[in-house]
Amino acid sequence: MAAVGPYGVRPGHALITMVEPHPGHEYAYNRWYEDDHYYAGALAMPWMFAGRRWVATKELQELRYPEDSAVAQPVGAGCYLSTYWVTEGRYDEHMKWTVAINRRLNRDGRVYGDRTHVFTAFQDHEATVYRDGAAGPRDFHALDHPYEGLVLQVVDAEGPEGRAELLEWLRSRHLPERLKGSPAALVTVFRPTPLPGDRMTYVKQVEGVETRLTLLWFLQEDPRACWDAHFAGLGSAVAEAGLGQVELVAPFIPTVPGTDLYVDRLR
């Protein structure tokens, strides 16, 4: 597998997964994910070369919108977010491995059941927009660089035929304008891909495959410090362009690996 095929560093694909541990299972879920699943179920696999976990405390959950989100119901559901980069051109190989290893983990009792997948999808990279041009970390650094926050934004085009126009507007007009003077150093844009038919049954099939785009805003400061000035109006900006609607805007801060920091602030 290493002798042929792509082996660059570009994040051609991503796994983006937002999960809600069931009430009373917050500590156990966090320890299982950090101590086992983050590695055995993700980073130990071929071609998944970077990862980072994020958390939304109750205070951060209360900043989310829209209230009638098509992604999260209630809109605060999904207090943990994990993001992973997969080497461009290696999606099919990685997917075969991840399905197989998760079947084995499940058989061996190493899958934590008391959780709900709110928004889980493998996604293909469409664009990265930088605030400072060639200066600063690139998108392949983003999950290793010590960013202080992340904003997950999910946008639906009006229909399948409109997604290309929505993407071009985001890439060439909206994101460059929004990034000027903002605490966000870069935004990555992905489109979801359907999960394989032999996926684990506790992960629902991806919605919006033909219409949806997923944006990750990487912040150099805590999202609470800049929310009203830079992120509270993302929904109206997309609506005014007439190209789609925002289904979720959700802020997160990074977890501290090996600790239970923030677990007592989720409810």
PDB file of C-alpha atoms in Angstrom:
ATOM      1  CA  MET A   1       0.000   0.000   0.000  1.00  0.00           C
ATOM      2  CA  ALA A   2       2.899   2.397   0.624  1.00  0.00           C
ATOM      3  CA  ALA A   3       4.733   1.624  -2.617  1.00  0.00           C
ATOM      4  CA  VAL A   4       2.138   3.068  -4.990  1.00  0.00           C
ATOM      5  CA  GLY A   5      -0.543   5.758  -5.006  1.00  0.00           C
ATOM      6  CA  PRO A   6      -0.802   9.248  -3.525  1.00  0.00           C
ATOM      7  CA  TYR A   7       1.210  10.074  -0.432  1.00  0.00           C
ATOM      8  CA  GLY A   8       1.060  13.829  -0.180  1.00  0.00           C
ATOM      9  CA  VAL A   9       0.138  15.910   2.850  1.00  0.00           C
ATOM     10  CA  ARG A  10      -2.955  17.627   1.470  1.00  0.00           C
ATOM     11  CA  PRO A  11      -6.128  16.881   3.473  1.00  0.00           C
ATOM     12  CA  GLY A  12      -8.182  15.683   0.551  1.00  0.00           C
ATOM     13  CA  HIS A  13     -10.788  14.190   2.852  1.00  0.00           C
ATOM     14  CA  ALA A  14     -11.986  14.579   6.423  1.00  0.00           C
ATOM     15  CA  LEU A  15     -13.945  12.725   9.041  1.00  0.00           C
ATOM     16  CA  ILE A  16     -16.092  15.183  10.975  1.00  0.00           C
ATOM     17  CA  THR A  17     -18.117  13.638  13.788  1.00  0.00           C
ATOM     18  CA  MET A  18     -20.258  15.400  16.396  1.00  0.00           C
ATOM     19  CA  VAL A  19     -21.443  13.141  19.203  1.00  0.00           C
ATOM     20  CA  GLU A  20     -23.615  13.455  22.302  1.00  0.00           C
ATOM     21  CA  PRO A  21     -22.804  11.167  25.257  1.00  0.00           C
ATOM     22  CA  HIS A  22     -25.954  10.069  27.042  1.00  0.00           C
ATOM     23  CA  PRO A  23     -26.706  11.792  30.368  1.00  0.00           C
ATOM     24  CA  GLY A  24     -24.691  10.238  33.167  1.00  0.00           C
ATOM     25  CA  HIS A  25     -22.087   8.816  30.773  1.00  0.00           C
ATOM     26  CA  GLU A  26     -20.068  11.972  30.116  1.00  0.00           C
ATOM     27  CA  TYR A  27     -16.938  10.985  32.049  1.00  0.00           C
ATOM     28  CA  ALA A  28     -16.923   7.364  30.893  1.00  0.00           C
ATOM     29  CA  TYR A  29     -17.439   8.386  27.275  1.00  0.00           C
ATOM     30  CA  ASN A  30     -14.652  10.942  27.413  1.00  0.00           C
ATOM     31  CA  ARG A  31     -12.174   8.476  28.882  1.00  0.00           C
ATOM     32  CA  TRP A  32     -13.122   5.756  26.354  1.00  0.00           C
ATOM     33  CA  TYR A  33     -12.760   8.114  23.428  1.00  0.00           C
ATOM     34  CA  GLU A  34      -9.473   9.677  24.521  1.00  0.00           C
ATOM     35  CA  ASP A  35      -7.829   6.554  25.933  1.00  0.00           C
ATOM     36  CA  ASP A  36      -8.857   4.109  23.221  1.00  0.00           C
ATOM     37  CA  HIS A  37     -11.075   5.113  20.332  1.00  0.00           C
ATOM     38  CA  TYR A  38      -9.261   8.282  19.234  1.00  0.00           C
ATOM     39  CA  TYR A  39      -6.289   6.079  18.429  1.00  0.00           C
ATOM     40  CA  ALA A  40      -7.632   2.565  17.763  1.00  0.00           C
ATOM     41  CA  GLY A  41     -10.681   3.802  15.871  1.00  0.00           C
ATOM     42  CA  ALA A  42      -9.013   6.662  13.998  1.00  0.00           C
ATOM     43  CA  LEU A  43      -5.379   7.760  14.079  1.00  0.00           C
ATOM     44  CA  ALA A  44      -3.876   4.273  14.047  1.00  0.00           C
ATOM     45  CA  MET A  45      -5.448   3.667  10.634  1.00  0.00           C
ATOM     46  CA  PRO A  46      -3.624   4.158   7.333  1.00  0.00           C
ATOM     47  CA  TRP A  47      -3.816   7.593   5.680  1.00  0.00           C
ATOM     48  CA  MET A  48      -5.562   9.334   8.596  1.00  0.00           C
ATOM     49  CA  PHE A  49      -2.677  11.632   9.411  1.00  0.00           C
ATOM     50  CA  ALA A  50      -4.014  14.253  11.854  1.00  0.00           C
ATOM     51  CA  GLY A  51      -6.813  14.648  14.357  1.00  0.00           C
ATOM     52  CA  ARG A  52      -8.175  16.889  17.062  1.00  0.00           C
ATOM     53  CA  ARG A  53     -11.059  16.821  19.527  1.00  0.00           C
ATOM     54  CA  TRP A  54     -13.208  19.798  20.446  1.00  0.00           C
ATOM     55  CA  VAL A  55     -15.836  20.376  23.126  1.00  0.00           C
ATOM     56  CA  ALA A  56     -18.863  22.643  23.537  1.00  0.00           C
ATOM     57  CA  THR A  57     -19.645  23.508  27.137  1.00  0.00           C
ATOM     58  CA  LYS A  58     -23.195  24.497  28.031  1.00  0.00           C
ATOM     59  CA  GLU A  59     -22.214  28.143  27.589  1.00  0.00           C
ATOM     60  CA  LEU A  60     -20.984  27.454  24.058  1.00  0.00           C
ATOM     61  CA  GLN A  61     -24.006  25.303  23.202  1.00  0.00           C
ATOM     62  CA  GLU A  62     -26.259  28.245  24.017  1.00  0.00           C
ATOM     63  CA  LEU A  63     -24.612  30.317  21.269  1.00  0.00           C
ATOM     64  CA  ARG A  64     -25.629  27.889  18.523  1.00  0.00           C
ATOM     65  CA  TYR A  65     -28.206  28.593  15.863  1.00  0.00           C
ATOM     66  CA  PRO A  66     -30.631  28.224  14.148  1.00  0.00           C
ATOM     67  CA  GLU A  67     -32.978  26.880  16.781  1.00  0.00           C
ATOM     68  CA  ASP A  68     -34.751  24.714  14.182  1.00  0.00           C
ATOM     69  CA  SER A  69     -31.493  23.211  12.911  1.00  0.00           C
ATOM     70  CA  ALA A  70     -31.799  20.342  10.448  1.00  0.00           C
ATOM     71  CA  VAL A  71     -28.509  18.986  11.809  1.00  0.00           C
ATOM     72  CA  ALA A  72     -28.961  18.972  15.596  1.00  0.00           C
ATOM     73  CA  GLN A  73     -32.226  18.604  17.493  1.00  0.00           C
ATOM     74  CA  PRO A  74     -32.207  20.151  19.971  1.00  0.00           C
ATOM     75  CA  VAL A  75     -29.659  22.554  18.548  1.00  0.00           C
ATOM     76  CA  GLY A  76     -27.368  22.034  21.573  1.00  0.00           C
ATOM     77  CA  ALA A  77     -27.017  18.299  20.947  1.00  0.00           C
ATOM     78  CA  GLY A  78     -23.522  17.105  20.142  1.00  0.00           C
ATOM     79  CA  CYS A  79     -21.163  18.471  22.769  1.00  0.00           C
ATOM     80  CA  TYR A  80     -18.054  16.709  21.402  1.00  0.00           C
ATOM     81  CA  LEU A  81     -16.620  17.194  17.926  1.00  0.00           C
ATOM     82  CA  SER A  82     -13.751  15.193  16.440  1.00  0.00           C
ATOM     83  CA  THR A  83     -12.013  16.210  13.221  1.00  0.00           C
ATOM     84  CA  TYR A  84      -9.543  14.147  11.207  1.00  0.00           C
ATOM     85  CA  TRP A  85      -7.629  14.648   7.963  1.00  0.00           C
ATOM     86  CA  VAL A  86      -7.254  11.841   5.413  1.00  0.00           C
ATOM     87  CA  THR A  87      -4.599  11.950   2.686  1.00  0.00           C
ATOM     88  CA  GLU A  88      -5.933  13.092  -0.678  1.00  0.00           C
ATOM     89  CA  GLY A  89      -6.652  10.151  -2.961  1.00  0.00           C
ATOM     90  CA  ARG A  90      -6.699   7.548  -0.179  1.00  0.00           C
ATOM     91  CA  TYR A  91     -10.359   7.709   0.818  1.00  0.00           C
ATOM     92  CA  ASP A  92     -11.394   4.308  -0.557  1.00  0.00           C
ATOM     93  CA  GLU A  93      -8.484   2.493   1.069  1.00  0.00           C
ATOM     94  CA  HIS A  94      -9.042   4.203   4.387  1.00  0.00           C
ATOM     95  CA  MET A  95     -12.766   3.474   4.301  1.00  0.00           C
ATOM     96  CA  LYS A  96     -12.206  -0.252   3.797  1.00  0.00           C
ATOM     97  CA  TRP A  97      -9.891  -0.262   6.782  1.00  0.00           C
ATOM     98  CA  THR A  98     -12.143   1.788   9.059  1.00  0.00           C
ATOM     99  CA  VAL A  99     -15.223  -0.353   8.416  1.00  0.00           C
ATOM    100  CA  ALA A 100     -13.234  -3.510   9.117  1.00  0.00           C
ATOM    101  CA  ILE A 101     -11.512  -2.243  12.268  1.00  0.00           C
ATOM    102  CA  ASN A 102     -14.728  -0.870  13.734  1.00  0.00           C
ATOM    103  CA  ARG A 103     -16.423  -4.204  13.200  1.00  0.00           C
ATOM    104  CA  ARG A 104     -13.572  -5.815  15.111  1.00  0.00           C
ATOM    105  CA  LEU A 105     -13.686  -3.198  17.891  1.00  0.00           C
ATOM    106  CA  ASN A 106     -17.422  -3.731  18.239  1.00  0.00           C
ATOM    107  CA  ARG A 107     -17.004  -7.504  18.405  1.00  0.00           C
ATOM    108  CA  ASP A 108     -14.312  -7.120  21.062  1.00  0.00           C
ATOM    109  CA  GLY A 109     -16.450  -4.857  23.256  1.00  0.00           C
ATOM    110  CA  ARG A 110     -14.407  -1.732  22.582  1.00  0.00           C
ATOM    111  CA  VAL A 111     -17.224   0.474  21.257  1.00  0.00           C
ATOM    112  CA  TYR A 112     -19.054   2.706  23.739  1.00  0.00           C
ATOM    113  CA  GLY A 113     -22.783   2.377  23.273  1.00  0.00           C
ATOM    114  CA  ASP A 114     -24.212   5.169  25.400  1.00  0.00           C
ATOM    115  CA  ARG A 115     -23.788   7.956  22.877  1.00  0.00           C
ATOM    116  CA  THR A 116     -25.636   9.375  19.864  1.00  0.00           C
ATOM    117  CA  HIS A 117     -24.035  10.382  16.562  1.00  0.00           C
ATOM    118  CA  VAL A 118     -25.603  13.762  15.816  1.00  0.00           C
ATOM    119  CA  PHE A 119     -23.543  14.651  12.740  1.00  0.00           C
ATOM    120  CA  THR A 120     -21.018  12.130  11.434  1.00  0.00           C
ATOM    121  CA  ALA A 121     -19.708  12.100   7.874  1.00  0.00           C
ATOM    122  CA  PHE A 122     -16.627  11.541   5.795  1.00  0.00           C
ATOM    123  CA  GLN A 123     -16.219  14.558   3.560  1.00  0.00           C
ATOM    124  CA  ASP A 124     -14.260  15.590   0.474  1.00  0.00           C
ATOM    125  CA  HIS A 125     -12.214  18.780   0.544  1.00  0.00           C
ATOM    126  CA  GLU A 126     -13.495  21.535  -1.736  1.00  0.00           C
ATOM    127  CA  ALA A 127     -11.608  24.676  -0.704  1.00  0.00           C
ATOM    128  CA  THR A 128      -9.475  26.391   1.903  1.00  0.00           C
ATOM    129  CA  VAL A 129      -9.573  30.168   2.291  1.00  0.00           C
ATOM    130  CA  TYR A 130      -6.830  31.918   4.257  1.00  0.00           C
ATOM    131  CA  ARG A 131      -7.073  35.254   6.018  1.00  0.00           C
ATOM    132  CA  ASP A 132      -3.373  36.111   5.570  1.00  0.00           C
ATOM    133  CA  GLY A 133      -2.607  34.626   2.169  1.00  0.00           C
ATOM    134  CA  ALA A 134       0.653  32.673   2.133  1.00  0.00           C
ATOM    135  CA  ALA A 135       1.537  33.637   5.709  1.00  0.00           C
ATOM    136  CA  GLY A 136       0.720  31.356   8.603  1.00  0.00           C
ATOM    137  CA  PRO A 137      -0.147  27.679   9.009  1.00  0.00           C
ATOM    138  CA  ARG A 138      -1.643  25.781   6.064  1.00  0.00           C
ATOM    139  CA  ASP A 139      -4.751  23.608   6.228  1.00  0.00           C
ATOM    140  CA  PHE A 140      -2.667  20.472   6.711  1.00  0.00           C
ATOM    141  CA  HIS A 141      -1.286  22.071   9.909  1.00  0.00           C
ATOM    142  CA  ALA A 142      -4.728  23.032  11.227  1.00  0.00           C
ATOM    143  CA  LEU A 143      -5.344  20.045  13.509  1.00  0.00           C
ATOM    144  CA  ASP A 144      -1.868  20.296  15.060  1.00  0.00           C
ATOM    145  CA  HIS A 145      -1.599  24.077  15.397  1.00  0.00           C
ATOM    146  CA  PRO A 146      -2.798  25.299  18.830  1.00  0.00           C
ATOM    147  CA  TYR A 147      -5.927  27.097  17.660  1.00  0.00           C
ATOM    148  CA  GLU A 148      -8.064  28.287  20.556  1.00  0.00           C
ATOM    149  CA  GLY A 149     -11.425  27.614  18.974  1.00  0.00           C
ATOM    150  CA  LEU A 150     -13.362  26.167  16.083  1.00  0.00           C
ATOM    151  CA  VAL A 151     -16.709  27.056  14.541  1.00  0.00           C
ATOM    152  CA  LEU A 152     -18.603  24.341  12.688  1.00  0.00           C
ATOM    153  CA  GLN A 153     -20.926  25.747  10.026  1.00  0.00           C
ATOM    154  CA  VAL A 154     -23.251  23.612   7.907  1.00  0.00           C
ATOM    155  CA  VAL A 155     -24.902  25.181   4.856  1.00  0.00           C
ATOM    156  CA  ASP A 156     -27.462  23.697   2.460  1.00  0.00           C
ATOM    157  CA  ALA A 157     -27.843  24.948  -1.098  1.00  0.00           C
ATOM    158  CA  GLU A 158     -31.348  25.413  -2.467  1.00  0.00           C
ATOM    159  CA  GLY A 159     -30.885  22.262  -4.555  1.00  0.00           C
ATOM    160  CA  PRO A 160     -28.202  19.960  -5.992  1.00  0.00           C
ATOM    161  CA  GLU A 161     -27.711  22.203  -9.017  1.00  0.00           C
ATOM    162  CA  GLY A 162     -27.049  25.211  -6.764  1.00  0.00           C
ATOM    163  CA  ARG A 163     -24.236  23.800  -4.638  1.00  0.00           C
ATOM    164  CA  ALA A 164     -21.477  24.699  -7.116  1.00  0.00           C
ATOM    165  CA  GLU A 165     -22.688  28.316  -7.180  1.00  0.00           C
ATOM    166  CA  LEU A 166     -22.877  28.392  -3.384  1.00  0.00           C
ATOM    167  CA  LEU A 167     -19.346  27.020  -3.144  1.00  0.00           C
ATOM    168  CA  GLU A 168     -17.978  29.602  -5.582  1.00  0.00           C
ATOM    169  CA  TRP A 169     -19.676  32.442  -3.676  1.00  0.00           C
ATOM    170  CA  LEU A 170     -18.230  31.192  -0.399  1.00  0.00           C
ATOM    171  CA  ARG A 171     -14.740  30.722  -1.814  1.00  0.00           C
ATOM    172  CA  SER A 172     -14.390  33.905  -3.846  1.00  0.00           C
ATOM    173  CA  ARG A 173     -16.588  36.469  -2.062  1.00  0.00           C
ATOM    174  CA  HIS A 174     -18.120  35.634   1.298  1.00  0.00           C
ATOM    175  CA  LEU A 175     -15.215  33.955   3.112  1.00  0.00           C
ATOM    176  CA  PRO A 176     -12.477  36.386   2.006  1.00  0.00           C
ATOM    177  CA  GLU A 177     -14.646  39.286   3.176  1.00  0.00           C
ATOM    178  CA  ARG A 178     -15.549  37.646   6.495  1.00  0.00           C
ATOM    179  CA  LEU A 179     -11.962  36.669   7.259  1.00  0.00           C
ATOM    180  CA  LYS A 180     -10.598  40.212   6.975  1.00  0.00           C
ATOM    181  CA  GLY A 181      -9.768  41.426  10.458  1.00  0.00           C
ATOM    182  CA  SER A 182     -11.349  38.356  12.062  1.00  0.00           C
ATOM    183  CA  PRO A 183      -9.812  35.961  14.617  1.00  0.00           C
ATOM    184  CA  ALA A 184     -10.204  33.102  12.114  1.00  0.00           C
ATOM    185  CA  ALA A 185      -6.938  32.286  10.340  1.00  0.00           C
ATOM    186  CA  LEU A 186      -8.503  29.945   7.803  1.00  0.00           C
ATOM    187  CA  VAL A 187     -11.698  28.199   6.772  1.00  0.00           C
ATOM    188  CA  THR A 188     -11.848  24.760   5.203  1.00  0.00           C
ATOM    189  CA  VAL A 189     -14.856  23.784   3.085  1.00  0.00           C
ATOM    190  CA  PHE A 190     -15.929  20.153   2.602  1.00  0.00           C
ATOM    191  CA  ARG A 191     -18.831  18.316   0.994  1.00  0.00           C
ATOM    192  CA  PRO A 192     -20.199  15.136   2.609  1.00  0.00           C
ATOM    193  CA  THR A 193     -19.987  11.705   1.029  1.00  0.00           C
ATOM    194  CA  PRO A 194     -22.406   8.845   1.725  1.00  0.00           C
ATOM    195  CA  LEU A 195     -21.312   6.260   4.259  1.00  0.00           C
ATOM    196  CA  PRO A 196     -20.905   2.691   2.969  1.00  0.00           C
ATOM    197  CA  GLY A 197     -23.807   0.292   3.270  1.00  0.00           C
ATOM    198  CA  ASP A 198     -21.819  -1.923   5.650  1.00  0.00           C
ATOM    199  CA  ARG A 199     -21.244   0.902   8.174  1.00  0.00           C
ATOM    200  CA  MET A 200     -21.993   0.304  11.840  1.00  0.00           C
ATOM    201  CA  THR A 201     -25.730   0.469  12.518  1.00  0.00           C
ATOM    202  CA  TYR A 202     -25.411   3.116  15.257  1.00  0.00           C
ATOM    203  CA  VAL A 203     -24.167   5.663  12.689  1.00  0.00           C
ATOM    204  CA  LYS A 204     -27.000   7.010  10.535  1.00  0.00           C
ATOM    205  CA  GLN A 205     -26.592   7.563   6.814  1.00  0.00           C
ATOM    206  CA  VAL A 206     -25.376  11.010   5.813  1.00  0.00           C
ATOM    207  CA  GLU A 207     -28.020  13.576   4.910  1.00  0.00           C
ATOM    208  CA  GLY A 208     -27.656  16.378   2.378  1.00  0.00           C
ATOM    209  CA  VAL A 209     -25.056  14.607   0.244  1.00  0.00           C
ATOM    210  CA  GLU A 210     -26.187  16.498  -2.877  1.00  0.00           C
ATOM    211  CA  THR A 211     -26.760  19.938  -1.343  1.00  0.00           C
ATOM    212  CA  ARG A 212     -24.651  20.390   1.791  1.00  0.00           C
ATOM    213  CA  LEU A 213     -21.315  22.048   2.525  1.00  0.00           C
ATOM    214  CA  THR A 214     -19.452  21.862   5.848  1.00  0.00           C
ATOM    215  CA  LEU A 215     -17.185  24.709   6.941  1.00  0.00           C
ATOM    216  CA  LEU A 216     -14.581  24.628   9.709  1.00  0.00           C
ATOM    217  CA  TRP A 217     -13.414  28.032  10.963  1.00  0.00           C
ATOM    218  CA  PHE A 218     -10.119  27.816  12.877  1.00  0.00           C
ATOM    219  CA  LEU A 219      -9.881  30.578  15.482  1.00  0.00           C
ATOM    220  CA  GLN A 220      -6.927  32.213  17.197  1.00  0.00           C
ATOM    221  CA  GLU A 221      -9.071  33.183  20.178  1.00  0.00           C
ATOM    222  CA  ASP A 222     -11.893  31.743  22.242  1.00  0.00           C
ATOM    223  CA  PRO A 223     -15.123  31.912  20.191  1.00  0.00           C
ATOM    224  CA  ARG A 224     -16.962  33.500  23.135  1.00  0.00           C
ATOM    225  CA  ALA A 225     -14.738  36.554  22.835  1.00  0.00           C
ATOM    226  CA  CYS A 226     -15.654  37.219  19.205  1.00  0.00           C
ATOM    227  CA  TRP A 227     -19.046  35.616  18.684  1.00  0.00           C
ATOM    228  CA  ASP A 228     -21.290  38.649  18.318  1.00  0.00           C
ATOM    229  CA  ALA A 229     -18.851  40.572  16.153  1.00  0.00           C
ATOM    230  CA  HIS A 230     -17.912  37.820  13.712  1.00  0.00           C
ATOM    231  CA  PHE A 231     -20.209  34.785  13.865  1.00  0.00           C
ATOM    232  CA  ALA A 232     -23.698  35.725  15.033  1.00  0.00           C
ATOM    233  CA  GLY A 233     -24.738  36.861  11.537  1.00  0.00           C
ATOM    234  CA  LEU A 234     -23.559  34.018   9.316  1.00  0.00           C
ATOM    235  CA  GLY A 235     -27.093  32.791   8.738  1.00  0.00           C
ATOM    236  CA  SER A 236     -28.415  36.111   7.481  1.00  0.00           C
ATOM    237  CA  ALA A 237     -25.417  36.592   5.179  1.00  0.00           C
ATOM    238  CA  VAL A 238     -26.090  33.309   3.371  1.00  0.00           C
ATOM    239  CA  ALA A 239     -29.845  33.952   3.219  1.00  0.00           C
ATOM    240  CA  GLU A 240     -29.344  37.421   1.739  1.00  0.00           C
ATOM    241  CA  ALA A 241     -27.205  35.945  -1.031  1.00  0.00           C
ATOM    242  CA  GLY A 242     -30.159  33.752  -1.995  1.00  0.00           C
ATOM    243  CA  LEU A 243     -27.954  30.685  -2.454  1.00  0.00           C
ATOM    244  CA  GLY A 244     -28.973  28.528   0.493  1.00  0.00           C
ATOM    245  CA  GLN A 245     -29.552  28.447   4.202  1.00  0.00           C
ATOM    246  CA  VAL A 246     -27.425  27.838   7.262  1.00  0.00           C
ATOM    247  CA  GLU A 247     -28.423  24.682   9.127  1.00  0.00           C
ATOM    248  CA  LEU A 248     -25.954  24.959  12.002  1.00  0.00           C
ATOM    249  CA  VAL A 249     -23.381  27.355  13.425  1.00  0.00           C
ATOM    250  CA  ALA A 250     -21.713  25.842  16.484  1.00  0.00           C
ATOM    251  CA  PRO A 251     -18.635  27.018  18.434  1.00  0.00           C
ATOM    252  CA  PHE A 252     -16.146  24.702  20.151  1.00  0.00           C
ATOM    253  CA  ILE A 253     -12.915  24.913  22.111  1.00  0.00           C
ATOM    254  CA  PRO A 254     -10.165  22.254  22.067  1.00  0.00           C
ATOM    255  CA  THR A 255     -10.146  19.480  24.627  1.00  0.00           C
ATOM    256  CA  VAL A 256      -7.009  18.905  26.685  1.00  0.00           C
ATOM    257  CA  PRO A 257      -5.905  15.333  25.904  1.00  0.00           C
ATOM    258  CA  GLY A 258      -5.564  13.016  28.861  1.00  0.00           C
ATOM    259  CA  THR A 259      -7.848  15.085  31.097  1.00  0.00           C
ATOM    260  CA  ASP A 260     -11.534  15.413  31.929  1.00  0.00           C
ATOM    261  CA  LEU A 261     -11.415  19.188  31.690  1.00  0.00           C
ATOM    262  CA  TYR A 262     -14.821  20.652  30.719  1.00  0.00           C
ATOM    263  CA  VAL A 263     -16.734  17.371  31.270  1.00  0.00           C
ATOM    264  CA  ASP A 264     -18.490  18.902  34.283  1.00  0.00           C
ATOM    265  CA  ARG A 265     -19.603  21.896  32.179  1.00  0.00           C
ATOM    266  CA  LEU A 266     -21.577  20.091  29.486  1.00  0.00           C
ATOM    267  CA  ARG A 267     -25.055  20.227  31.066  1.00  0.00           C
TER     268      ARG A 267
END
